[in-house]
Every structure is written in C-alpha cells, then in structure tokens.
XYZ file of N, CA and C in Angstrom:
384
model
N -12.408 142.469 56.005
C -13.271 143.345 55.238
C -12.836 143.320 53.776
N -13.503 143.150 52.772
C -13.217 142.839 51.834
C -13.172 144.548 51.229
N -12.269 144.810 49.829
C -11.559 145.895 49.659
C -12.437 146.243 48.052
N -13.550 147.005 47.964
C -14.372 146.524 46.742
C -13.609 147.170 45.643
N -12.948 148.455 45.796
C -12.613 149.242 45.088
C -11.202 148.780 44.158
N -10.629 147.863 45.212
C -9.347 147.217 44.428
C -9.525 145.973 44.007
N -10.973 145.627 44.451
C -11.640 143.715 43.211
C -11.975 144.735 42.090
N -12.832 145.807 41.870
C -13.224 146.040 40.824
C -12.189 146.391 40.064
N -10.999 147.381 40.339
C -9.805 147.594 39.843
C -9.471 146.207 39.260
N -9.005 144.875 40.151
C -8.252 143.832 39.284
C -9.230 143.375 38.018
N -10.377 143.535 38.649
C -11.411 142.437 37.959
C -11.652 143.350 36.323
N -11.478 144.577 36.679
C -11.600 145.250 35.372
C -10.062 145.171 34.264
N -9.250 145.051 34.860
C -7.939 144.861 33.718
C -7.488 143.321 34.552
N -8.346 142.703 34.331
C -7.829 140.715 33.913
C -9.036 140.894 33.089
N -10.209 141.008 33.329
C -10.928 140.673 31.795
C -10.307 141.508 30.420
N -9.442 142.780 30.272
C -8.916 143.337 29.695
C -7.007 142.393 29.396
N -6.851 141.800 30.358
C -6.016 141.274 30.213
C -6.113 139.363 29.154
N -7.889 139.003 29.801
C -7.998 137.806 29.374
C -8.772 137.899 27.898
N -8.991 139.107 27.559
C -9.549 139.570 25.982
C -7.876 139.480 25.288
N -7.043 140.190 25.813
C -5.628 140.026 24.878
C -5.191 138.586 24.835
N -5.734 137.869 25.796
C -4.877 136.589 25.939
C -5.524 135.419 25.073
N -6.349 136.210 24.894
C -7.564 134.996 24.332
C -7.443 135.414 22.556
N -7.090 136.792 22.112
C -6.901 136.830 21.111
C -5.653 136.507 20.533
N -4.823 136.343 21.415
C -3.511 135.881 21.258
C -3.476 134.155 20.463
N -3.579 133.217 22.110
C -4.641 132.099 21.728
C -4.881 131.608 19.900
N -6.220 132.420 20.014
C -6.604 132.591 18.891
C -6.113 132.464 17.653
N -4.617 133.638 17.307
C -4.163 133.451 16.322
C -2.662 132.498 16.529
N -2.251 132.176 17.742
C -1.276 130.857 17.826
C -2.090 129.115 17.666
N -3.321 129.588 18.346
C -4.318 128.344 17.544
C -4.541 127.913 15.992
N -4.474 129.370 15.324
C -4.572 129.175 13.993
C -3.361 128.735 13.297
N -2.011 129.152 13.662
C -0.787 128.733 13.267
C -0.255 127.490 13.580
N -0.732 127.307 14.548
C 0.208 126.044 15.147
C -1.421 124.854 15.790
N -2.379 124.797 15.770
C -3.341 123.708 15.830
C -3.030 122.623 16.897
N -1.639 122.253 16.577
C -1.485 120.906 17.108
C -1.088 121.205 18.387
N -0.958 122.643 19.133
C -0.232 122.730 20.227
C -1.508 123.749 20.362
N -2.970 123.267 20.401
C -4.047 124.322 20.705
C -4.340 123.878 22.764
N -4.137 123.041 23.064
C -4.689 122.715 24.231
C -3.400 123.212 25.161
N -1.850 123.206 24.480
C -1.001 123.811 25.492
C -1.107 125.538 26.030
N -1.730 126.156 24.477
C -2.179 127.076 23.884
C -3.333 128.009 25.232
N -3.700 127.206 24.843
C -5.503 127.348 26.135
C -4.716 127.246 27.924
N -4.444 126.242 28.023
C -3.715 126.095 29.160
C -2.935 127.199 29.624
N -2.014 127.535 28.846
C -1.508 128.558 29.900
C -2.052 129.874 29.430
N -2.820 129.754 28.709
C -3.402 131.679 28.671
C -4.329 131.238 29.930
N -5.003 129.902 30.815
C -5.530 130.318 31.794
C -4.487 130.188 32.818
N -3.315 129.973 32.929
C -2.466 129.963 33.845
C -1.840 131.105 33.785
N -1.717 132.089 33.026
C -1.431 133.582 33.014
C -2.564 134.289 33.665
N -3.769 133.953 33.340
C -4.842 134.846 34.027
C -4.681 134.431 35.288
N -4.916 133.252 35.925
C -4.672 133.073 37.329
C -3.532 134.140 37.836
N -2.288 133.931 37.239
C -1.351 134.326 37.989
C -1.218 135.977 37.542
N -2.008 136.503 36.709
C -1.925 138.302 36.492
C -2.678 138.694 37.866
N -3.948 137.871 38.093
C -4.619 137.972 39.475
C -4.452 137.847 40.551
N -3.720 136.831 40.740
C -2.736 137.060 42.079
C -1.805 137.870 42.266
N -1.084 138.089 41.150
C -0.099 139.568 41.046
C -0.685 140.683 41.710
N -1.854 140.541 40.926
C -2.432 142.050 40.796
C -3.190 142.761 42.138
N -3.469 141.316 42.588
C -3.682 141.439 43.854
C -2.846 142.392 45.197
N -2.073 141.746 45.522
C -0.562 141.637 45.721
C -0.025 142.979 45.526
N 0.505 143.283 44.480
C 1.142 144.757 43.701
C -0.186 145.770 44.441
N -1.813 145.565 43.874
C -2.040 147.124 44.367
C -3.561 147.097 45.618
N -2.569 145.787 46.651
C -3.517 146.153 47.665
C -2.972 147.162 48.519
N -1.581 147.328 48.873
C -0.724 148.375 49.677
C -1.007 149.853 49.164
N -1.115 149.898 47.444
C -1.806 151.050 47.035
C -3.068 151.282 47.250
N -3.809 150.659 47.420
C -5.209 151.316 47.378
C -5.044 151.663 48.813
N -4.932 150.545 50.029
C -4.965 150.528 51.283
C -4.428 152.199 51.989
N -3.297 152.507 51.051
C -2.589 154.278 51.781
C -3.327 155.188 50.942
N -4.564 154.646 49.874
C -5.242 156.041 50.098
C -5.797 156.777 50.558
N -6.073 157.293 51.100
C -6.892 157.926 53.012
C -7.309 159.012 52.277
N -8.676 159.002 52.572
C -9.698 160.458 52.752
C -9.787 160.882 53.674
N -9.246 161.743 53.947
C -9.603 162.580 55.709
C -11.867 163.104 55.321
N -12.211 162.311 56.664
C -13.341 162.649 56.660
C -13.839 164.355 57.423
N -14.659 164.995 56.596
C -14.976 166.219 56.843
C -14.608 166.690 58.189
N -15.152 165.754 58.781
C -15.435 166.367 60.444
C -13.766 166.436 61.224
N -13.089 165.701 60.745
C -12.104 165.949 61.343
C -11.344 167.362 60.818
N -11.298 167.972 59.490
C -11.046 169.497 59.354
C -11.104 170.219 59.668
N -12.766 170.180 60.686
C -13.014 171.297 61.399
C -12.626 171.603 62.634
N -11.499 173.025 62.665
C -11.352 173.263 63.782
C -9.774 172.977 63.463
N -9.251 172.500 62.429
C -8.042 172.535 62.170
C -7.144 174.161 61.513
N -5.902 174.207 61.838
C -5.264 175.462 61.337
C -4.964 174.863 60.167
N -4.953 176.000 59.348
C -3.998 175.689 58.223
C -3.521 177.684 57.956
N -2.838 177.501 56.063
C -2.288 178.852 55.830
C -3.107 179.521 54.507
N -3.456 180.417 55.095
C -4.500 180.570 53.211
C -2.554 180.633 51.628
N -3.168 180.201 51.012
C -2.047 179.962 50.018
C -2.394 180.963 48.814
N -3.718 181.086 48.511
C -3.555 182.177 47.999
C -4.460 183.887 48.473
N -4.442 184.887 48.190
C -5.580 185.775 48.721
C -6.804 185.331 48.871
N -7.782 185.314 49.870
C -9.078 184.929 50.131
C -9.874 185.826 49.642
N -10.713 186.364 48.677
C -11.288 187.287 48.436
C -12.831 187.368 47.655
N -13.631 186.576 48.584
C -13.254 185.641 49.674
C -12.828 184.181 49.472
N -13.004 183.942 48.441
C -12.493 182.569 47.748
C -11.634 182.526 47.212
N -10.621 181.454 47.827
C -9.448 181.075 47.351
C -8.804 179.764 47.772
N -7.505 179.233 48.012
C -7.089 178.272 48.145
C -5.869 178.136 49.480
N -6.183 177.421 50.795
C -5.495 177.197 51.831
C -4.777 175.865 52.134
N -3.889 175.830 53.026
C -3.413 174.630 53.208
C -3.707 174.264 54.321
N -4.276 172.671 54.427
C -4.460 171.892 55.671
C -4.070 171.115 56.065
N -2.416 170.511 56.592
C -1.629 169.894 56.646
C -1.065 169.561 55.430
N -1.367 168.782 54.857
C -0.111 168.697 53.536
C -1.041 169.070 52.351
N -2.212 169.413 52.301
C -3.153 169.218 51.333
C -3.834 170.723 50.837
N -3.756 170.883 49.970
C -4.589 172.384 49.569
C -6.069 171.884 48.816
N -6.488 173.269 50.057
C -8.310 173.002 49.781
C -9.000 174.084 48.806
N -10.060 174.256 48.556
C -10.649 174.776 47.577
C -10.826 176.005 49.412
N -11.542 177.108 49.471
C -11.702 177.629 50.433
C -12.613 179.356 50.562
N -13.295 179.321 51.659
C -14.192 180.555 51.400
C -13.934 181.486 52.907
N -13.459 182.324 53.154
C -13.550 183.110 54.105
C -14.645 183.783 54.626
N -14.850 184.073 55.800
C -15.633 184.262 56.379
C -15.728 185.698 56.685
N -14.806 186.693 56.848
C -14.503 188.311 56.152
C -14.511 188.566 54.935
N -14.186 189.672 54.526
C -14.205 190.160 53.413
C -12.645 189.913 52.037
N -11.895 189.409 53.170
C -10.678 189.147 52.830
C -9.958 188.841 53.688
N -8.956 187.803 53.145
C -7.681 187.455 53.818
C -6.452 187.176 53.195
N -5.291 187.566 53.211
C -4.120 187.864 52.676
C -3.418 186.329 52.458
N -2.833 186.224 51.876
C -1.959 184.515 51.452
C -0.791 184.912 52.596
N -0.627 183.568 52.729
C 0.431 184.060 53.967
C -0.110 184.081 55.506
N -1.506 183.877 55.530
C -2.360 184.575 56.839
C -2.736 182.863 57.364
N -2.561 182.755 58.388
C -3.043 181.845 59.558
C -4.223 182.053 59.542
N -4.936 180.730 59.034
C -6.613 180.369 59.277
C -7.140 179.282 59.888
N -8.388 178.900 60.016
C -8.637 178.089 61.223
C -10.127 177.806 60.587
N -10.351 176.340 60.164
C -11.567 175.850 59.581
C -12.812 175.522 60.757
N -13.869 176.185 60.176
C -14.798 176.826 61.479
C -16.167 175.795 60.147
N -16.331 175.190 59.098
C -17.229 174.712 59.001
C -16.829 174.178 57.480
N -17.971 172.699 56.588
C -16.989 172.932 55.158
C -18.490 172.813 54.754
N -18.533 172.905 52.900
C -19.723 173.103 52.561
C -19.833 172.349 51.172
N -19.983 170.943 51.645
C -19.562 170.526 50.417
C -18.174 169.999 50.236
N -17.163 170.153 49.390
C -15.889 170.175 49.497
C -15.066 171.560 49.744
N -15.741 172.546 50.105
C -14.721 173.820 50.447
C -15.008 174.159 51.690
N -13.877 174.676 52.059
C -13.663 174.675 53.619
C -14.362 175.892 54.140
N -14.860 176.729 54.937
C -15.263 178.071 55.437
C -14.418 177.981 56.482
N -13.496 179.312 56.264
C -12.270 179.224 57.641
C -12.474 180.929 57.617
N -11.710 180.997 58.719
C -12.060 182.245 59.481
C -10.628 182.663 59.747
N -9.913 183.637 60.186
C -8.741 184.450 60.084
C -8.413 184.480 61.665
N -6.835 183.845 61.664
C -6.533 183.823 63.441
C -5.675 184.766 63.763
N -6.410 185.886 64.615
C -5.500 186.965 65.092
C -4.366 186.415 65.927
C-alpha cells in the first residue's frame, strides 16, 4: 500500500531541497565554468540520495502515527481531568479529549465512560 502522506512529505522538501541545490549549482557554475558538468552531476546525485534518505528516516515516523478511529472510544473508561461543567477535558488512555457530560456536572478526578462522540468531543457519562 503505498504511504501518500509521507510521498507528499518527501516530494515537498526534495523539490525544496533541489531549488537550493540548483541555486547552489548556479553560482559554482558561474565561478568555476570548467567544472559545470561535475557541478550538475552531483547536485543530481544529492537529490537522488536526499530521497532515498528521506525515505528511509521518516517512513517509521509517519507509519507510528495512529488515529484511534471514533468507534473504538465508545464505551471506553477514561478520568474527567478537568471539572465537566458540562464541558471540559478527560483522559482516554494516554490521550486528553476535548469532552461534554451528559449531567449537569462532573468533578475532575471522577471516573467516566464514553457513551457517544460528536464530532471530535467525546459525550461521556459519570460511573457510579
């Protein structure tokens, strides 16, 4: 499966990389002329190889970024983190959510339990 988010990532800083290389080029072309084709040569043998780098270096990064999809939240515990009143902010395994209670209030500190989300905020409900 091809990874679109980390081609567009490389593909956007090597053309940013092959604009510096090329202006580089440029003014060692103007100084030195007689060494213009060694010149050219390896500014494309740097781009090749920034791309394979780049490859390489941030496919393991993109790959551990994980979105937990909605549906799996629901029905999960977490801890409200701050007062719910009724909106406030809970934790759902390692992650703090934006969050709306389903009473009138709930205390930070209080055991909650995500019963639906709306958007990106969670609607959790208070576990006796």
């Amino acid at each position: 499966m091809v990874d679109w988010k980390l081609w567009r990532f490389i593909f956007l800083t090597s053309i940013l990389e092959i604009v510096i290389i090329i202006i580089i080029a440029a003014v060692l072309g103007t100084v030195f002329p007689q060494y213009l084709f060694y010149i050219v040569l390896g500014a494309i043998i740097a781009a090749i190889v920034y791309v394979w780098i780049s490859y390489y270096i941030y496919k393991p990064v993109v790959k551990h970024q994980r979105v937990e999809p909605q549906d799996e939240l629901i029905g999960q515990l977490g801890v409200a983190i701050t007062d719910l009143t009724p909106r406030g902010q809970v934790k759902i395994r390692t992650r703090a959510w934006s969050a709306r209670c389903t009473s009138k209030s709930v205390a930070a500190g209080t055991k909650v339990k995500v019963i639906q989300m709306d958007g990106i905020q969670l609607i959790v409900e208070e576990i006796n």
